[in-house]
Coordinates of C-alpha atoms in Angstrom, one line a residue:
Chain A
M714 CA 0.0 0.0 0.0
K715 CA 2.8 2.3 0.8
S716 CA 4.0 2.1 -2.8
T717 CA 0.7 3.7 -3.9
T718 CA 1.6 7.0 -2.3
A719 CA 5.3 6.8 -3.1
S720 CA 4.8 6.1 -6.8
Q721 CA 2.2 8.8 -7.2
A722 CA 4.9 11.4 -7.3
A723 CA 7.0 9.5 -9.8
P724 CA 6.9 11.1 -13.3
T725 CA 5.8 8.0 -15.1
D726 CA 3.1 9.5 -17.3
I727 CA 3.3 9.4 -21.0
S728 CA 1.4 12.4 -22.1
T729 CA -0.4 11.7 -25.3
T730 CA -3.4 14.0 -25.5
G731 CA -3.0 16.7 -28.1
T732 CA -3.6 19.5 -25.6
A733 CA -1.1 18.3 -23.1
R734 CA 1.8 18.3 -25.6
K735 CA 3.0 21.7 -25.9
E736 CA 5.3 21.6 -28.9
P737 CA 3.7 22.5 -32.2
R738 CA 2.7 19.8 -34.7
P739 CA 5.2 19.4 -37.5
A740 CA 3.8 20.6 -40.8
G741 CA 2.4 17.9 -43.0
R742 CA 0.9 15.9 -40.2
G743 CA -2.8 16.4 -40.4
P744 CA -5.0 16.3 -37.3
R745 CA -6.2 12.9 -38.5
R746 CA -2.9 11.4 -37.4
G747 CA -3.3 12.8 -34.0
I748 CA -6.8 11.3 -33.9
R749 CA -5.5 8.0 -34.9
R750 CA -2.9 8.0 -32.2
Q751 CA -5.4 8.7 -29.5
L752 CA -8.9 10.0 -29.5
P753 CA -9.1 12.8 -26.9
T754 CA -11.6 10.8 -25.0
S755 CA -9.7 7.6 -24.8
P756 CA -8.3 8.0 -21.2
W757 CA -11.8 8.2 -20.1
L758 CA -12.8 5.2 -22.2
F759 CA -10.1 3.2 -20.4
A760 CA -11.3 4.3 -16.9
A761 CA -15.0 4.4 -17.7
P762 CA -16.1 0.8 -17.0
G763 CA -14.4 0.7 -13.7
L764 CA -15.6 4.1 -12.7
A765 CA -19.2 3.3 -13.7
I766 CA -19.3 0.0 -11.7
V767 CA -17.6 1.5 -8.6
G768 CA -19.7 4.6 -8.8
I769 CA -23.1 2.9 -9.2
F770 CA -22.6 -0.1 -7.0
I771 CA -20.2 1.1 -4.3
L772 CA -20.2 4.9 -3.9
Y773 CA -23.9 5.6 -4.7
P774 CA -25.0 2.9 -2.3
F775 CA -22.6 4.2 0.3
L776 CA -24.1 7.7 0.0
S777 CA -27.7 6.4 0.0
T778 CA -26.9 4.4 3.1
L779 CA -25.9 7.6 4.8
N780 CA -29.0 9.2 3.6
N781 CA -31.4 6.3 4.4
A782 CA -30.1 6.1 8.0
F783 CA -32.2 9.3 8.6
T784 CA -35.4 8.0 7.0
D785 CA -37.9 5.3 7.9
K786 CA -37.6 3.8 4.5
R787 CA -38.8 0.2 4.1
T788 CA -38.4 -2.3 1.4
L789 CA -41.3 -1.2 -0.8
I790 CA -42.0 2.2 0.9
E791 CA -40.0 5.3 0.2
G792 CA -40.3 6.7 3.7
D793 CA -39.7 10.1 5.2
Y794 CA -36.9 11.8 7.0
V795 CA -37.0 11.1 10.7
G796 CA -33.9 12.8 11.9
F797 CA -32.0 10.9 14.5
A798 CA -35.0 8.7 15.4
N799 CA -33.2 5.5 14.1
F800 CA -30.2 6.2 16.2
Q801 CA -32.3 6.9 19.3
E802 CA -34.1 3.6 18.7
L803 CA -30.7 1.9 18.4
W804 CA -29.7 3.2 21.8
H805 CA -32.6 1.4 23.4
D806 CA -32.5 -1.7 21.2
E807 CA -31.1 -4.7 23.1
M808 CA -30.3 -6.6 19.9
F809 CA -28.1 -3.7 18.8
W810 CA -26.0 -3.9 22.0
I811 CA -25.7 -7.6 21.7
G812 CA -24.5 -7.2 18.1
L813 CA -22.0 -4.5 19.1
R814 CA -20.8 -6.6 22.0
N815 CA -20.3 -9.7 19.8
S816 CA -18.6 -7.9 17.0
T817 CA -16.2 -6.2 19.5
L818 CA -15.5 -9.5 21.2
Y819 CA -14.7 -10.9 17.8
V820 CA -12.1 -8.3 17.2
L821 CA -10.5 -8.8 20.6
G822 CA -10.5 -12.6 20.2
V823 CA -9.4 -12.9 16.6
V824 CA -6.9 -10.1 16.0
P825 CA -4.1 -11.1 18.4
A826 CA -4.2 -14.7 17.1
L827 CA -4.1 -13.5 13.5
V828 CA -1.2 -11.2 14.1
V829 CA 0.9 -13.8 15.9
L830 CA 0.1 -17.3 14.6
P831 CA 0.6 -16.6 10.8
L832 CA 4.0 -15.1 11.6
L833 CA 5.1 -18.3 13.3
L834 CA 3.6 -20.3 10.5
A835 CA 5.5 -18.1 7.9
M836 CA 8.8 -18.7 9.8
L837 CA 8.1 -22.4 9.7
V838 CA 7.6 -22.6 5.9
Q839 CA 10.2 -19.9 5.1
K840 CA 13.2 -22.2 4.7
H841 CA 13.5 -23.9 1.3
I842 CA 13.5 -27.5 2.3
P843 CA 12.3 -30.4 0.1
G844 CA 8.5 -30.4 -0.2
I845 CA 8.0 -27.0 1.3
T846 CA 5.9 -25.8 -1.7
F847 CA 3.5 -28.6 -0.9
F848 CA 3.1 -27.5 2.7
R849 CA 2.7 -23.9 1.7
S850 CA -0.1 -24.7 -0.7
A851 CA -1.8 -27.1 1.7
F852 CA -1.8 -24.5 4.5
Y853 CA -3.5 -22.2 2.0
T854 CA -6.3 -24.6 1.4
P855 CA -8.7 -23.2 4.0
V856 CA -8.3 -19.7 2.4
V857 CA -9.2 -21.1 -1.0
A858 CA -12.2 -23.1 0.3
S859 CA -15.4 -21.1 0.3
I860 CA -16.6 -19.8 3.7
V861 CA -19.8 -21.8 3.4
V862 CA -17.9 -25.0 2.9
V863 CA -15.6 -24.2 5.8
G864 CA -18.7 -23.3 8.0
L865 CA -20.4 -26.6 7.1
I866 CA -17.3 -28.6 7.7
W867 CA -16.9 -27.1 11.2
V868 CA -20.5 -27.4 12.0
W869 CA -20.2 -31.1 11.4
M870 CA -16.9 -31.3 13.3
L871 CA -18.2 -29.5 16.3
D872 CA -21.7 -31.1 16.2
E873 CA -22.9 -32.7 19.4
R874 CA -22.1 -36.1 17.7
G875 CA -19.3 -34.8 15.6
L876 CA -15.6 -35.5 15.4
V877 CA -14.3 -33.2 18.1
N878 CA -16.8 -34.4 20.7
A879 CA -16.2 -38.0 19.7
L880 CA -12.5 -37.4 20.3
L881 CA -13.1 -35.6 23.6
E882 CA -15.3 -38.4 24.8
A883 CA -12.8 -41.0 23.7
V884 CA -10.1 -39.5 25.8
G885 CA -12.5 -39.1 28.7
V886 CA -13.0 -35.4 28.8
G887 CA -16.7 -35.5 27.9
K888 CA -18.8 -33.6 25.4
A889 CA -19.1 -29.8 25.1
G890 CA -21.9 -27.8 23.5
F891 CA -19.7 -26.1 20.9
L892 CA -22.8 -25.1 18.9
S893 CA -25.4 -24.7 21.6
D894 CA -23.7 -22.7 24.3
Q895 CA -23.7 -19.0 23.7
W896 CA -20.1 -18.4 24.6
L897 CA -18.6 -21.6 23.2
L898 CA -20.4 -20.9 20.0
L899 CA -18.8 -17.5 19.6
L900 CA -15.4 -19.0 20.6
S901 CA -15.9 -21.8 18.0
A902 CA -16.7 -19.2 15.3
M903 CA -13.6 -17.2 16.2
T904 CA -11.5 -20.4 16.0
V905 CA -12.9 -21.1 12.5
T906 CA -12.1 -17.5 11.4
V907 CA -8.6 -17.8 12.6
W908 CA -8.2 -21.2 11.1
K909 CA -9.4 -19.9 7.7
G910 CA -7.3 -16.8 7.9
L911 CA -4.0 -18.3 8.9
G912 CA -2.8 -19.1 5.3
Y913 CA -3.8 -15.7 4.0
Y914 CA -1.8 -13.8 6.5
M915 CA 1.0 -16.3 6.3
I916 CA 1.6 -15.3 2.7
I917 CA 1.8 -11.6 3.6
Y918 CA 4.3 -12.4 6.4
L919 CA 6.3 -14.7 4.1
A920 CA 6.8 -11.7 1.7
A921 CA 7.9 -9.5 4.6
L922 CA 10.3 -12.1 6.0
A923 CA 11.9 -12.4 2.5
N924 CA 13.0 -8.8 3.0
V925 CA 14.7 -9.3 6.3
P926 CA 18.5 -9.2 5.6
R927 CA 20.0 -12.6 6.4
E928 CA 23.1 -10.7 7.8
L929 CA 21.1 -9.4 10.7
H930 CA 20.3 -12.9 11.9
E931 CA 23.8 -14.1 11.4
A932 CA 25.3 -11.1 13.2
A933 CA 22.9 -11.7 16.1
A934 CA 23.8 -15.4 16.1
V935 CA 27.5 -14.6 16.3
D936 CA 26.7 -12.3 19.2
G937 CA 25.3 -15.3 20.9
A938 CA 21.6 -14.5 20.6
G939 CA 19.4 -17.7 20.8
A940 CA 16.4 -18.4 18.5
V941 CA 13.9 -16.7 20.9
R942 CA 16.1 -13.7 21.4
R943 CA 16.6 -13.3 17.6
F944 CA 12.9 -13.6 17.0
F945 CA 12.2 -10.7 19.3
S946 CA 15.2 -8.5 18.5
V947 CA 15.6 -9.1 14.7
T948 CA 12.4 -10.7 13.2
V949 CA 9.7 -8.7 15.0
P950 CA 11.2 -5.3 14.5
A951 CA 11.8 -6.1 10.8
V952 CA 8.2 -7.2 10.2
R953 CA 6.5 -4.7 12.5
S954 CA 4.9 -2.7 9.8
T955 CA 3.5 -5.9 8.3
M956 CA 2.1 -6.8 11.7
V957 CA 0.4 -3.4 11.8
L958 CA -1.1 -4.1 8.4
V959 CA -2.3 -7.5 9.4
A960 CA -3.8 -6.1 12.6
A961 CA -5.6 -3.4 10.6
L962 CA -6.9 -5.8 8.0
S963 CA -8.0 -8.5 10.4
S964 CA -9.6 -6.2 12.9
V965 CA -11.8 -4.5 10.2
A966 CA -12.7 -8.0 8.8
A967 CA -13.4 -9.3 12.3
F968 CA -15.7 -6.5 13.2
K969 CA -17.8 -7.1 10.1
V970 CA -18.0 -10.9 10.6
F971 CA -21.1 -12.4 9.1
S972 CA -20.8 -15.8 7.4
E973 CA -19.0 -17.8 10.1
V974 CA -21.5 -16.9 12.8
Y975 CA -24.5 -17.1 10.4
L976 CA -23.6 -20.6 9.3
M977 CA -22.7 -21.9 12.8
A978 CA -25.3 -20.2 14.9
G979 CA -28.1 -20.1 12.3
P980 CA -29.9 -17.1 10.8
T981 CA -31.3 -16.1 14.2
G982 CA -27.9 -16.0 15.8
G983 CA -27.7 -18.8 18.3
P984 CA -29.7 -19.2 21.5
A985 CA -32.1 -16.2 21.9
G986 CA -30.0 -14.4 19.3
E987 CA -27.2 -14.0 21.8
D988 CA -24.6 -14.6 19.1
T989 CA -25.9 -12.1 16.6
T990 CA -23.2 -9.8 15.1
L991 CA -23.8 -6.3 13.8
V992 CA -23.7 -7.3 10.1
M993 CA -26.1 -10.2 10.8
L994 CA -28.4 -7.7 12.4
V995 CA -28.2 -5.5 9.3
Q996 CA -29.0 -8.5 7.1
R997 CA -31.9 -9.6 9.3
V998 CA -33.5 -6.2 9.8
G999 CA -33.0 -4.8 6.3
T1000 CA -34.0 -7.6 4.0
G1001 CA -37.3 -9.2 3.1
L1002 CA -40.6 -7.7 2.2
T1003 CA -40.9 -5.9 5.5
G1004 CA -37.3 -4.9 5.7
R1005 CA -36.6 -1.8 7.6
V1006 CA -34.1 -0.3 5.2
G1007 CA -33.7 3.0 7.2
Y1008 CA -33.1 1.2 10.5
A1009 CA -30.6 -1.2 8.9
S1010 CA -28.8 1.7 7.3
A1011 CA -28.4 3.3 10.7
I1012 CA -26.8 0.1 12.0
S1013 CA -24.6 0.2 8.9
V1014 CA -23.5 3.7 9.7
V1015 CA -22.4 2.5 13.1
V1016 CA -20.4 -0.3 11.3
F1017 CA -18.7 2.3 9.1
V1018 CA -17.8 4.6 12.0
V1019 CA -16.4 1.8 14.1
T1020 CA -14.5 0.4 11.1
V1021 CA -12.9 3.7 10.4
A1022 CA -12.1 4.2 14.1
L1023 CA -10.5 0.8 14.3
M1024 CA -8.3 1.7 11.3
L1025 CA -7.2 5.0 12.8
L1026 CA -6.6 3.4 16.2
V1027 CA -4.3 0.7 14.7
L1028 CA -2.4 3.3 12.5
R1029 CA -2.1 5.6 15.4
A1030 CA -0.6 2.9 17.6
D1031 CA 1.9 2.3 14.8
R1032 CA 2.9 6.0 14.7
K1033 CA 3.3 6.2 18.4
E1034 CA 5.8 3.3 18.5
D1035 CA 7.7 5.0 15.7
A1036 CA 8.3 8.2 17.7
Chain B
M1449 CA 20.9 -26.7 9.4
P1450 CA 21.4 -29.4 12.1
V1451 CA 19.6 -32.6 11.7
W1452 CA 17.5 -32.2 14.8
E1453 CA 16.2 -28.9 13.4
I1454 CA 15.2 -30.4 10.2
V1455 CA 13.4 -33.2 12.0
L1456 CA 11.6 -30.7 14.3
R1457 CA 10.6 -28.6 11.3
Y1458 CA 9.0 -31.6 9.5
L1459 CA 7.3 -32.7 12.6
L1460 CA 5.7 -29.3 13.1
L1461 CA 4.9 -29.1 9.4
V1462 CA 3.1 -32.4 9.5
A1463 CA 1.2 -31.4 12.7
V1464 CA 0.0 -28.1 11.1
L1465 CA -0.8 -30.0 7.9
A1466 CA -3.1 -32.3 9.9
L1467 CA -4.8 -29.3 11.4
M1468 CA -5.3 -27.5 8.1
I1469 CA -6.4 -30.3 5.8
G1470 CA -7.6 -32.8 8.3
P1471 CA -11.1 -31.3 8.4
F1472 CA -11.4 -31.5 4.6
L1473 CA -10.4 -35.1 4.7
W1474 CA -12.8 -35.9 7.4
Q1475 CA -15.5 -34.3 5.3
L1476 CA -14.5 -36.3 2.3
S1477 CA -14.5 -39.5 4.4
T1478 CA -18.0 -38.7 5.7
A1479 CA -19.2 -38.1 2.1
L1480 CA -17.9 -41.5 1.1
K1481 CA -19.5 -43.4 4.0
G1482 CA -22.4 -45.7 3.0
P1483 CA -25.9 -45.5 4.5
H1484 CA -25.3 -48.4 6.9
E1485 CA -22.1 -47.1 8.4
N1486 CA -22.3 -45.4 11.7
I1487 CA -20.9 -41.9 11.1
F1488 CA -21.3 -40.9 14.8
S1489 CA -19.1 -43.7 16.3
S1490 CA -16.9 -42.9 19.2
P1491 CA -14.0 -43.3 18.8
P1492 CA -14.5 -42.0 15.3
K1493 CA -13.7 -44.1 12.3
F1494 CA -11.5 -42.2 9.9
L1495 CA -11.8 -44.4 6.8
P1496 CA -15.1 -45.5 5.3
S1497 CA -15.3 -49.3 5.6
D1498 CA -17.4 -49.5 2.4
P1499 CA -16.7 -46.4 0.3
T1500 CA -19.4 -45.4 -2.1
L1501 CA -20.2 -42.5 -4.4
H1502 CA -23.9 -42.9 -3.8
N1503 CA -24.1 -39.8 -1.6
F1504 CA -23.0 -37.6 -4.5
E1505 CA -25.9 -38.9 -6.6
R1506 CA -28.3 -38.3 -3.7
V1507 CA -27.3 -34.7 -3.4
A1508 CA -28.2 -34.2 -7.1
D1509 CA -31.6 -35.9 -6.4
T1510 CA -32.2 -33.6 -3.4
I1511 CA -31.1 -30.2 -4.8
P1512 CA -30.2 -29.3 -8.4
V1513 CA -26.6 -29.2 -7.3
W1514 CA -25.2 -29.3 -10.8
D1515 CA -27.4 -26.3 -11.9
Y1516 CA -26.2 -24.4 -8.9
A1517 CA -22.6 -25.3 -9.7
L1518 CA -23.2 -24.1 -13.3
N1519 CA -24.6 -20.8 -11.9
S1520 CA -21.6 -20.3 -9.7
L1521 CA -19.3 -21.2 -12.6
K1522 CA -21.1 -18.6 -14.9
V1523 CA -20.8 -15.9 -12.3
A1524 CA -17.2 -16.7 -11.5
A1525 CA -16.0 -16.9 -15.1
A1526 CA -17.7 -13.7 -16.0
N1527 CA -16.2 -12.1 -12.9
V1528 CA -12.7 -13.1 -14.1
V1529 CA -13.2 -11.6 -17.5
T1530 CA -14.8 -8.3 -16.3
N1531 CA -12.2 -7.9 -13.6
C1532 CA -9.2 -8.6 -15.8
V1533 CA -10.4 -6.3 -18.6
G1534 CA -11.9 -3.6 -16.5
A1535 CA -9.2 -3.4 -13.9
A1536 CA -6.4 -3.5 -16.5
L1537 CA -8.0 -0.7 -18.5
A1538 CA -8.7 1.5 -15.5
G1539 CA -5.3 0.7 -14.0
Y1540 CA -3.6 1.7 -17.2
A1541 CA -5.5 4.9 -17.3
L1542 CA -4.5 5.7 -13.8
A1543 CA -0.9 4.8 -14.2
R1544 CA 0.1 5.8 -17.7
L1545 CA -2.3 8.3 -19.2
R1546 CA -2.5 12.0 -18.4
Y1547 CA -5.7 13.8 -18.5
R1548 CA -7.7 16.3 -16.4
G1549 CA -9.3 14.5 -13.5
R1550 CA -6.9 11.6 -13.2
K1551 CA -6.2 12.4 -9.6
A1552 CA -9.9 12.5 -8.9
A1553 CA -10.4 9.1 -10.6
T1554 CA -7.6 7.6 -8.5
I1555 CA -9.3 9.0 -5.4
V1556 CA -12.6 7.5 -6.4
F1557 CA -11.1 4.1 -6.6
I1558 CA -9.3 4.5 -3.3
L1559 CA -12.5 5.6 -1.5
A1560 CA -14.4 2.7 -3.1
M1561 CA -11.8 0.3 -1.8
L1562 CA -12.3 1.6 1.7
V1563 CA -16.1 1.3 1.8
P1564 CA -17.0 -1.8 3.7
V1565 CA -19.2 -3.8 1.4
E1566 CA -21.1 -5.4 4.4
G1567 CA -22.3 -1.9 5.4
I1568 CA -23.8 -1.0 2.0
I1569 CA -25.3 -4.3 1.2
I1570 CA -28.9 -3.1 1.8
A1571 CA -28.4 -0.1 -0.4
Q1572 CA -26.8 -2.2 -3.1
F1573 CA -29.9 -4.4 -3.0
T1574 CA -32.2 -1.4 -3.3
T1575 CA -30.1 -0.1 -6.2
M1576 CA -30.3 -3.5 -7.9
R1577 CA -34.0 -3.5 -7.5
E1578 CA -34.3 -0.1 -9.0
L1579 CA -32.4 -1.5 -12.0
G1580 CA -34.8 -4.4 -12.1
L1581 CA -31.9 -6.9 -11.8
N1582 CA -32.4 -8.4 -8.4
N1583 CA -32.9 -12.2 -8.4
T1584 CA -30.7 -12.5 -11.5
L1585 CA -27.2 -13.8 -12.0
I1586 CA -26.3 -10.5 -13.6
G1587 CA -27.3 -8.9 -10.3
V1588 CA -25.0 -11.2 -8.4
L1589 CA -22.2 -10.3 -10.8
L1590 CA -22.4 -6.6 -11.3
P1591 CA -21.3 -5.0 -7.9
G1592 CA -18.0 -6.8 -7.9
C1593 CA -17.4 -7.1 -11.6
V1594 CA -14.6 -4.4 -11.6
S1595 CA -13.3 -4.2 -8.0
A1596 CA -11.5 -1.1 -6.9
L1597 CA -8.8 -3.1 -5.2
N1598 CA -8.0 -4.9 -8.5
V1599 CA -7.9 -1.5 -10.3
L1600 CA -5.3 -0.3 -7.8
L1601 CA -3.3 -3.5 -8.0
M1602 CA -3.1 -3.2 -11.8
R1603 CA -2.2 0.5 -11.4
N1604 CA 0.7 -0.4 -9.2
A1605 CA 1.8 -3.1 -11.6
F1606 CA 1.7 -0.7 -14.6
L1607 CA 3.7 1.9 -12.6
N1608 CA 6.5 -0.6 -12.2
V1609 CA 6.8 -1.3 -15.9
P1610 CA 9.8 0.7 -17.2
Y1611 CA 8.7 3.9 -18.8
E1612 CA 11.3 3.9 -21.5
I1613 CA 9.9 0.9 -23.4
E1614 CA 6.5 2.5 -23.8
E1615 CA 8.2 5.8 -24.8
A1616 CA 10.1 4.1 -27.5
A1617 CA 6.9 2.6 -28.8
F1618 CA 5.3 6.0 -28.7
V1619 CA 8.1 7.4 -30.7
D1620 CA 7.6 4.6 -33.2
G1621 CA 4.1 5.8 -33.6
A1622 CA 2.2 3.2 -31.6
N1623 CA -1.2 4.5 -30.5
V1624 CA -2.4 4.2 -26.9
W1625 CA -4.3 0.9 -27.6
Q1626 CA -1.3 -0.6 -29.3
R1627 CA 0.9 0.3 -26.4
F1628 CA -1.6 -1.0 -23.9
L1629 CA -2.1 -4.3 -25.6
R1630 CA 1.3 -5.1 -27.0
I1631 CA 3.7 -3.6 -24.4
A1632 CA 2.1 -2.8 -21.1
L1633 CA -0.3 -5.8 -20.7
P1634 CA 2.3 -8.5 -21.4
A1635 CA 4.5 -6.9 -18.8
V1636 CA 2.0 -7.3 -16.0
K1637 CA 0.9 -10.9 -16.6
G1638 CA 1.8 -12.0 -13.1
T1639 CA -0.5 -9.4 -11.4
L1640 CA -3.2 -10.2 -14.0
A1641 CA -3.0 -13.9 -13.0
V1642 CA -3.5 -12.9 -9.3
V1643 CA -6.4 -10.7 -10.2
A1644 CA -8.0 -13.6 -12.2
I1645 CA -7.5 -16.1 -9.3
F1646 CA -8.9 -13.7 -6.7
A1647 CA -11.8 -12.8 -9.0
F1648 CA -12.7 -16.5 -9.5
M1649 CA -12.4 -17.4 -5.8
G1650 CA -14.2 -14.3 -4.7
A1651 CA -17.2 -14.9 -6.9
W1652 CA -17.3 -18.7 -6.3
D1653 CA -17.1 -18.2 -2.6
D1654 CA -19.3 -15.2 -2.1
F1655 CA -22.2 -15.8 0.3
L1656 CA -23.7 -12.7 1.8
W1657 CA -24.5 -10.9 -1.4
P1658 CA -26.0 -13.8 -3.4
L1659 CA -28.0 -14.6 -0.2
I1660 CA -29.5 -11.2 -0.3
V1661 CA -30.0 -10.7 -4.0
L1662 CA -31.3 -14.1 -5.0
S1663 CA -34.7 -15.3 -3.9
D1664 CA -35.6 -17.9 -6.5
P1665 CA -34.2 -21.3 -5.7
D1666 CA -33.8 -22.0 -9.4
R1667 CA -31.1 -19.3 -9.6
F1668 CA -29.2 -20.1 -6.5
T1669 CA -25.4 -20.3 -6.7
L1670 CA -23.6 -23.2 -5.1
T1671 CA -22.9 -21.5 -1.7
I1672 CA -26.5 -20.5 -1.2
G1673 CA -27.7 -23.9 -2.4
L1674 CA -25.4 -25.6 0.1
N1675 CA -26.7 -23.5 2.9
Y1676 CA -30.2 -24.5 1.8
L1677 CA -29.2 -28.2 1.7
H1678 CA -27.8 -27.8 5.2
G1679 CA -30.9 -26.2 6.5
T1680 CA -33.3 -28.7 4.9
F1681 CA -31.5 -31.9 5.5
A1682 CA -29.4 -31.1 8.6
N1683 CA -30.0 -34.7 9.7
D1684 CA -28.1 -36.3 6.9
E1685 CA -24.5 -35.3 7.3
R1686 CA -23.4 -37.6 4.4
L1687 CA -25.4 -35.4 2.0
V1688 CA -24.2 -32.1 3.3
A1689 CA -20.6 -33.5 3.2
A1690 CA -21.0 -34.7 -0.4
G1691 CA -22.3 -31.2 -1.3
T1692 CA -19.4 -29.4 0.3
V1693 CA -17.0 -31.7 -1.5
I1694 CA -18.6 -30.9 -4.8
A1695 CA -18.3 -27.2 -4.0
V1696 CA -14.7 -27.2 -2.8
L1697 CA -13.0 -29.7 -5.2
P1698 CA -13.0 -27.4 -8.3
L1699 CA -11.4 -24.6 -6.3
I1700 CA -8.7 -26.9 -4.9
I1701 CA -7.9 -28.3 -8.3
L1702 CA -7.8 -24.8 -9.8
F1703 CA -5.6 -23.6 -7.1
A1704 CA -3.2 -26.6 -7.2
C1705 CA -2.7 -25.9 -11.0
L1706 CA -2.1 -22.2 -10.5
Q1707 CA -0.4 -22.0 -7.2
R1708 CA 3.0 -21.5 -8.7
Y1709 CA 1.9 -18.3 -10.4
F1710 CA -0.2 -17.3 -7.5
F1711 CA 2.6 -17.4 -4.8
R1712 CA 5.0 -15.7 -7.2
G1713 CA 2.5 -12.9 -8.1
V1714 CA 1.3 -12.3 -4.5
G1715 CA 4.9 -12.3 -3.3
E1716 CA 5.9 -9.7 -5.9
G1717 CA 3.0 -7.5 -5.1
A1718 CA 3.5 -7.7 -1.4
V1719 CA 7.2 -7.2 -1.4
K1720 CA 6.7 -3.9 -3.2
G1721 CA 3.9 -3.0 -0.8

């Protein structure tokens, strides 16, 4: 991402539009030649499909979400402006607080695991030893598999009569209600999120580790630093900015969790809806023939605000450590 | 590396391997178990004693799983084409062409990348209904058919292509389309491959958006169909397992074939990032 801003300043443009080229046209070259080279509109022709899709299906819906949050719009009814009524209702809506609690818990549970574990995994698969490509690809399999498949696999594994409970029983621990207990269910969903995300972040770390100069490790080893010491004084500082990136990406994703919990807890969000997350609430409230689009939009606005806040928080923490 | 370290490494690798692909193998094993086998035994039985493909036929009898797979395939293939073409064109315009409003166009894509899709999904649905496209596969496809992230990925790739080559072509009289097709595009094949893989996986895997936009079971994609299968026949794990195997196998095969390009491309992109 950093290269985006850095390269913006680089003078890499090839100016081709007639107006941008200041030198006069040589005599004998008619304007047709210029037209054949590049129609004046063609930069926009290049960008137009992308701009249109993004404009119509991302930015316009974003703006209308902000707008709808202040209306009582429903699925088939336009609705009127109601000011902050939706937000006042949110304040007193028990389900909203449950959703906010669960989405927040999700961030707190998932992010530390996703910052640390993939780094260890990347260090494990970093060395070029025979068969390592196979292991790398195999570890990536959960990322490739669709979330629905992953959800259903784990529902079956964690079922009352599933593999995990069968194993627990076989070793004499006894069964646990992974999918029926409110808190175990949330914990199980977090585990699945971490399990599915490991390979993805492993690749990001792998690229970062490739940039750590080998000499640093060798110098530290010569100075008598053990593996643990080298990890904390060489590896971690070298990949710190990647850790921040992973923390930012995973916390935003964790706060918006939908599929894992939806699949494992069911559309109503577990016992008494206690496992509902905010995005599940948006989906439940805002869809269907009686969907309360306005109210769902208000919840969405909360999701935006918290997401942006999370990003800023992580980036700020990064800058503080720099100073 | 000392021998003990190599041994330790392989032991750890195998342990993680079991953790990462074990669940898939367990699902495959369940899907292959016959109707008279106890799939709930404790201690669990890891290999089917009497392997059968019968469950795969039964999935097809219960839900039109092949139609769903075809729907998913259509959306995913279209998504690959639109993303590669759209993102390459727009990325090129952002990286290599100069015109008024280019900065603004770049900002539009950056903003769009930052908008959390989960938060605008209801408004996307309303927009789709206004266009009369809800409950169609086109409706499933459109919102992600040129993703802002891919545009920016392509932009960065084009920025890294040496400027001199294109300048030489310009001097030789190549117009912008020729330069784009003959010089710039072949130079960013790696990133294009990554965009293609991500586009395919993204569309094949998507759950929330098709769940919202599709209401007619005839038009379900595989992910929605599977969830439906799970909901309707939760009691027969063999069926659900067979369904998930059908859904995940094409992806694993696709990935196994392309992983070489994939890891190289992602590595290149991330190293620069």
